[in-house]
CSV table of C-alpha atoms in Angstrom, one decimal:
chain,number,residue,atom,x,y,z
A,157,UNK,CA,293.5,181.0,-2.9
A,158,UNK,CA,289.9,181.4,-1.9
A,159,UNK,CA,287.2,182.9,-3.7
A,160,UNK,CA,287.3,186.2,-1.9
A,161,UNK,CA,290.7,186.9,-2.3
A,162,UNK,CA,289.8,186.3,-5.5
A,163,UNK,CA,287.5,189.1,-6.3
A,164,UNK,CA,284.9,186.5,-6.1
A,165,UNK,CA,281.6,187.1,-3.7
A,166,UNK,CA,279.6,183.8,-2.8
A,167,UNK,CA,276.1,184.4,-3.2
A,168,UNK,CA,273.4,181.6,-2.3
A,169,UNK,CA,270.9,181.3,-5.4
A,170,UNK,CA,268.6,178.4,-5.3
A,171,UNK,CA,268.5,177.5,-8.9
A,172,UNK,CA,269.0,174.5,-11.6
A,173,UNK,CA,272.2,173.2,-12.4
A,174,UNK,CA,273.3,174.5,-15.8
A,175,UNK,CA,276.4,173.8,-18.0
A,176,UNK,CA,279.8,175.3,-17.3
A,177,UNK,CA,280.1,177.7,-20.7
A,178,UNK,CA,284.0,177.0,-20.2
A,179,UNK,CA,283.9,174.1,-22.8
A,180,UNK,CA,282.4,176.0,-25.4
A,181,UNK,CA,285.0,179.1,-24.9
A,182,UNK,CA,287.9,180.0,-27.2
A,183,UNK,CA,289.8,181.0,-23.8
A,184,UNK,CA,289.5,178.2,-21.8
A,185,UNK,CA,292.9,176.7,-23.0
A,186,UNK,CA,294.7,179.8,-20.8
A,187,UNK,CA,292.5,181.0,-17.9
A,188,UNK,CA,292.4,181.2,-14.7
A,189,UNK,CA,289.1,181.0,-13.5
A,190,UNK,CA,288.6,177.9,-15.6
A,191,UNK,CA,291.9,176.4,-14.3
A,192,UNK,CA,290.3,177.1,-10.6
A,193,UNK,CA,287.2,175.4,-11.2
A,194,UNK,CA,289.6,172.5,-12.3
A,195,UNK,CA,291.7,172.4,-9.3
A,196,UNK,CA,287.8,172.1,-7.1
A,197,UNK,CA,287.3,169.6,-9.2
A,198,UNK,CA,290.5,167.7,-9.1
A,199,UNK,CA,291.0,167.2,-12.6
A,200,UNK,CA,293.7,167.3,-14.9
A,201,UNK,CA,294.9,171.0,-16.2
A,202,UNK,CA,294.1,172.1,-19.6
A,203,UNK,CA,297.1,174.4,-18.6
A,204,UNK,CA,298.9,174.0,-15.3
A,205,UNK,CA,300.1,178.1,-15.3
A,206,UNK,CA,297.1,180.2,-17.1
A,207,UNK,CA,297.8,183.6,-18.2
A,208,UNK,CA,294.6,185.1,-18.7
A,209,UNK,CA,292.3,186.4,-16.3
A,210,UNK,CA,289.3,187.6,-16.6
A,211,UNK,CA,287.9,191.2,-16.1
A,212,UNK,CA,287.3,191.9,-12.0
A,213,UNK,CA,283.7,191.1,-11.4
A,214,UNK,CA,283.7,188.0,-13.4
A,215,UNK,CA,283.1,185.1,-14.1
A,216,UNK,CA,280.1,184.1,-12.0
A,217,UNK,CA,280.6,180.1,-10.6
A,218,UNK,CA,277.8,178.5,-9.7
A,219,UNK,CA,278.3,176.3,-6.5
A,220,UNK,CA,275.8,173.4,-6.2
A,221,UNK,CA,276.1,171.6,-3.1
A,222,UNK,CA,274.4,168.2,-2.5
A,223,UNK,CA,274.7,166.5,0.7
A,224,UNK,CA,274.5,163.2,0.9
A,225,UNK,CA,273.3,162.2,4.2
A,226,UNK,CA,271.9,158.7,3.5
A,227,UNK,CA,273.6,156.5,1.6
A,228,UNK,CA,277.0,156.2,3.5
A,229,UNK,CA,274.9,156.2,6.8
A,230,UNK,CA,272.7,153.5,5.3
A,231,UNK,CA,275.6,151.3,4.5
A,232,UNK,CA,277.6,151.7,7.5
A,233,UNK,CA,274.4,150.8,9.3
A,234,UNK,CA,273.6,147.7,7.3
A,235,UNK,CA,277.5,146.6,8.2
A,236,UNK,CA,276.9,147.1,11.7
A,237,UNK,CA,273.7,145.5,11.9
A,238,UNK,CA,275.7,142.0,9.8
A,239,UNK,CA,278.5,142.7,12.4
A,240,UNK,CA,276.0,142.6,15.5
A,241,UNK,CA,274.1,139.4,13.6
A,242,UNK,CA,277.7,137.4,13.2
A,243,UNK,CA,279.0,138.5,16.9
A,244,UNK,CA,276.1,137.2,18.3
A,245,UNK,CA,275.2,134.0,16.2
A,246,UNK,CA,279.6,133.7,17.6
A,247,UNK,CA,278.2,134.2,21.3
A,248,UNK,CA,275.3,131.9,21.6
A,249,UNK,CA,277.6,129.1,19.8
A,250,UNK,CA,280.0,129.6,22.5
A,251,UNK,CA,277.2,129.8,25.3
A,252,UNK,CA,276.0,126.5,23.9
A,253,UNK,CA,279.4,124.4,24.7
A,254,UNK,CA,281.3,125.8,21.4
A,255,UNK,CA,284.8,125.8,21.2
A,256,UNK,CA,285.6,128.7,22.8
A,257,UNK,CA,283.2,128.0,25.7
A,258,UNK,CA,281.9,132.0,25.3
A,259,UNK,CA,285.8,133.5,26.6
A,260,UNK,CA,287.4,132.8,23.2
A,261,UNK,CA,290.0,135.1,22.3
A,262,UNK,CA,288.5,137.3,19.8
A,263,UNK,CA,286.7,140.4,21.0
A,264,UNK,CA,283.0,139.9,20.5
A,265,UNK,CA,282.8,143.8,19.3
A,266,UNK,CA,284.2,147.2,19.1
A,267,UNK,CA,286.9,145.6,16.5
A,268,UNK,CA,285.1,147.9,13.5
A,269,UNK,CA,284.3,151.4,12.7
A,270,UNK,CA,281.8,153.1,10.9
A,271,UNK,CA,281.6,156.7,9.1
A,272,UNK,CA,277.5,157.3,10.0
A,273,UNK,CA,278.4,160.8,8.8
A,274,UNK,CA,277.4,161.0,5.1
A,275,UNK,CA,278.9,162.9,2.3
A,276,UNK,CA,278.5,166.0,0.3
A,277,UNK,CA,279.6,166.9,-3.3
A,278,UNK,CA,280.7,170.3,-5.1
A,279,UNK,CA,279.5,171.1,-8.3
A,280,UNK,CA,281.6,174.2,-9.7
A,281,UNK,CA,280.3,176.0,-13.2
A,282,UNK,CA,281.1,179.5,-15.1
A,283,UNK,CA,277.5,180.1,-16.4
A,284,UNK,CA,278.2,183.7,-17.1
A,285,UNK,CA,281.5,185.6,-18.2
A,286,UNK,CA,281.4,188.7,-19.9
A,287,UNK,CA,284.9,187.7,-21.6
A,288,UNK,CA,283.2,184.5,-23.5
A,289,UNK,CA,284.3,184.2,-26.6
A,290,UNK,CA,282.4,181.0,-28.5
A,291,UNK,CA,284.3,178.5,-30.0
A,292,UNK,CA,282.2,175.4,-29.9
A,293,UNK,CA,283.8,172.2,-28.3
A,294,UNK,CA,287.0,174.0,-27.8
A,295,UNK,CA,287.4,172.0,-24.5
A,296,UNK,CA,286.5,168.5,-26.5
A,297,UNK,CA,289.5,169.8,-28.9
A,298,UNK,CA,292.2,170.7,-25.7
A,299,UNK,CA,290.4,168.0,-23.4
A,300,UNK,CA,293.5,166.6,-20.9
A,301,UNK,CA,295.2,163.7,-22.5
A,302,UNK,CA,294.9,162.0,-18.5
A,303,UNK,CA,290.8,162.4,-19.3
A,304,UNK,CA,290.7,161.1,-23.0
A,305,UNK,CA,293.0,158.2,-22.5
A,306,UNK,CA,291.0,157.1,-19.1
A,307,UNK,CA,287.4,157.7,-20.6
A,308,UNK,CA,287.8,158.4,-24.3
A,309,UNK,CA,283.6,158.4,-24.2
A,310,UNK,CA,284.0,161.3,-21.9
A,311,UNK,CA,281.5,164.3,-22.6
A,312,UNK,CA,281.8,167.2,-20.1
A,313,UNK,CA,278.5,168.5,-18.5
């Protein structure tokens, strides 16, 4: 389901992160916003079918986005750049009476691809539900056995 169709209106706010209030929320064990914000992040359900929704109009998720543009580019381009340093140092050896006399059977280049492209990440947190109800660490208590048993150090953020 998207957001819209889920009574939920995207708004672009340029602001700080902040903590999802989910962990600290005596509902989180049973609803479905929370259990939507786990599905964008592709983690392990508290509950795979929440009952509890709540009111129209809320929660409100904060959506950070942060693009990524350099560091995959910047690796791919320091492959290439080895790649185009080996085929040639291959070349001249083969120019200079090597073994495969410069037609050798391996394709000099073109073998390889790189993603030049970058990468983004999605940050998803409820920072504001007028359903809350504290219960302090009540997601540390209900945490996903999957998430305990891979990182048992794990504190959510």
């Amino acid at each position: 389901t998207t957001l819209l169709a889920q009574g939920i209106t995207p708004v672009r706010i340029h602001t700080s992160l902040q903590m999802c209030i989910c962990i600290h929320c005596a509902r989180v064990t049973n609803c479905a916003a929370y259990h939507f914000v786990e599905e964008q992040h592709s983690q392990p359900n508290i509950n795979k079918n929440p009952t509890w929704e709540p009111r129209n109009g809320s929660p409100t998720i904060q959506v950070h986005i942060r693009p990524d543009e350099t560091q995959n580019a910047e690796n791919a381009l320091e492959k290439m750049w080895e790649e185009h340093e080996d085929e040639t140092r291959r070349a001249e050896e083969g120019l200079d009476g090597g073994e495969n006399g410069g037609g050798g059977e391996e394709p000099l280049f073109g073998e390889k691809q790189y993603d030049l492209s970058g990468s983004t990440s999605y940050e998803y947190d409820v920072v504001e539900c007028e359903d809350f109800v504290e219960d302090k660490h009540a997601w540390v208590r209900n945490m996903p056995e999957e998430i305990r048993i891979a990182n048992p150090d794990f504190v959510p953020t």
